[in-house]
C-alpha positions as CSV (number, residue, x, y, z in Angstrom):
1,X,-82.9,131.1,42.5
2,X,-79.4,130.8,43.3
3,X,-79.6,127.0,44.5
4,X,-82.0,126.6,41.7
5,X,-79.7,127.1,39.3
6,X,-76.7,125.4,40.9
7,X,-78.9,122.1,41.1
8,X,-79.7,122.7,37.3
9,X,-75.9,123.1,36.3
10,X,-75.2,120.3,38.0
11,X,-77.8,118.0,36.9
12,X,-77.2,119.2,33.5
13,X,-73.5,118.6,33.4
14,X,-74.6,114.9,34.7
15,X,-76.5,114.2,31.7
16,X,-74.1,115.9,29.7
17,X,-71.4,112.9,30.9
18,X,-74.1,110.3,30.5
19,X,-74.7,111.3,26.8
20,X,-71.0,111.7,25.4
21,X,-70.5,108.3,25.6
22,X,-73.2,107.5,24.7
23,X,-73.4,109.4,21.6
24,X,-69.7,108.6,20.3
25,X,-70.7,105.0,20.6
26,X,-73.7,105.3,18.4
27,X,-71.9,108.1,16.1
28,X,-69.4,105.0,15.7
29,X,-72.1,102.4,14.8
30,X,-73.7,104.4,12.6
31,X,-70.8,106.1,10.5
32,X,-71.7,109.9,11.3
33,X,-74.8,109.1,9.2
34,X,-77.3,111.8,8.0
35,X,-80.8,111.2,7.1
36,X,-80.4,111.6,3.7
37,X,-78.0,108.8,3.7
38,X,-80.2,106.5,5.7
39,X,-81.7,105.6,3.1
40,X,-79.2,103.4,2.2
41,X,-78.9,101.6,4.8
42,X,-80.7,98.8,6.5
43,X,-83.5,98.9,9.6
44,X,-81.0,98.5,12.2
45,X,-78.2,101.4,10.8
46,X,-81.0,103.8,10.5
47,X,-82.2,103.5,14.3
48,X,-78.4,103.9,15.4
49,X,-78.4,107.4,13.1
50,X,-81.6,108.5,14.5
51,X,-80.9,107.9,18.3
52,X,-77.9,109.5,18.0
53,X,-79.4,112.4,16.1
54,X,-81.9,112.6,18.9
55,X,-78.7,112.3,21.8
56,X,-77.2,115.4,19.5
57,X,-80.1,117.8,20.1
58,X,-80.2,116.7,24.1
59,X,-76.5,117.4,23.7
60,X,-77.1,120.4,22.2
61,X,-79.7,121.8,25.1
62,X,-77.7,120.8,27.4
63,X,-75.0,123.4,26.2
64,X,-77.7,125.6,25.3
65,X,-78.6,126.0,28.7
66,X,-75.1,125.8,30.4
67,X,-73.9,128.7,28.4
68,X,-77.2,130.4,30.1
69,X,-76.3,130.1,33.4
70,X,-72.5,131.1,32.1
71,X,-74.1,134.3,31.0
72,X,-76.3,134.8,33.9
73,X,-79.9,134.3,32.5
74,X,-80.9,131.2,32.9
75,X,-84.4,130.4,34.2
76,X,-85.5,133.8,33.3
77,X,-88.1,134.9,30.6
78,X,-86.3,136.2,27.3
79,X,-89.8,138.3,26.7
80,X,-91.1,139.4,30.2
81,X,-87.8,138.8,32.5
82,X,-89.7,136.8,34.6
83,X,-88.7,133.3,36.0
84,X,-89.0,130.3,34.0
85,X,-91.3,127.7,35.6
86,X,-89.5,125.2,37.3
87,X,-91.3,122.1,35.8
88,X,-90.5,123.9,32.4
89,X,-87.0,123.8,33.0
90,X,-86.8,120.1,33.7
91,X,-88.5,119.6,31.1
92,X,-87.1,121.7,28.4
93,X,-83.6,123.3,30.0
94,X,-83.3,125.1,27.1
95,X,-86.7,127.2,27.6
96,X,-85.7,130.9,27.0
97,X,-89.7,132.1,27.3
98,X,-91.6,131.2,30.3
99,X,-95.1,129.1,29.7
100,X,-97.2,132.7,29.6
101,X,-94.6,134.0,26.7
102,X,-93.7,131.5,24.6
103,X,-96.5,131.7,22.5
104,X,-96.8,135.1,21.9
């Protein structure tokens, strides 16, 4: 699990460099706008706020799941302590229940 993890944490911290940017650009266009200011504005303002919105939460998984692998449990089940599927994890790094657990 080991290498696992390592090639997560370091694809993670890729994106993670992609996105700031990325996200300070758009925060920049768009004025830190919320969505209850949107309103306001016209088409092309409102798109900026909302990719960047959506940039925040990746941004926010991202660190999500770093701070798991700081603490040791990433890629392992909150409910059963087993391991996180794989294709879960690419999907959704931030997956703290495995795909039999998270419903329950």
């Amino acid at each position: 699990m080991d290498t696992i993890v390592k090639r997560f944490e370091d694809n993670l911290r890729r994106r993670r460099h992609e996105i700031l940017p990325v996200l300070k650009h758009l925060t920049a266009q768009s004025g830190g706008v919320s969505d209850v200011d949107s309103r306001r504005l016209d088409g092309e303002a409102i798109m900026t706020a909302r990719l960047a919105a959506v940039y925040e939460r990746e941004l926010s998984d991202i660190d999500t799941a770093l701070s798991r692998i700081r603490k040791g449990t990433f890629g392992y089940c909150n409910a059963c302590h087993q391991a996180i599927e794989p294709s879960r994890l690419e999907r959704f790094p931030r997956a703290e229940f495995c795909l039999r657990c998270k419903d329950i």
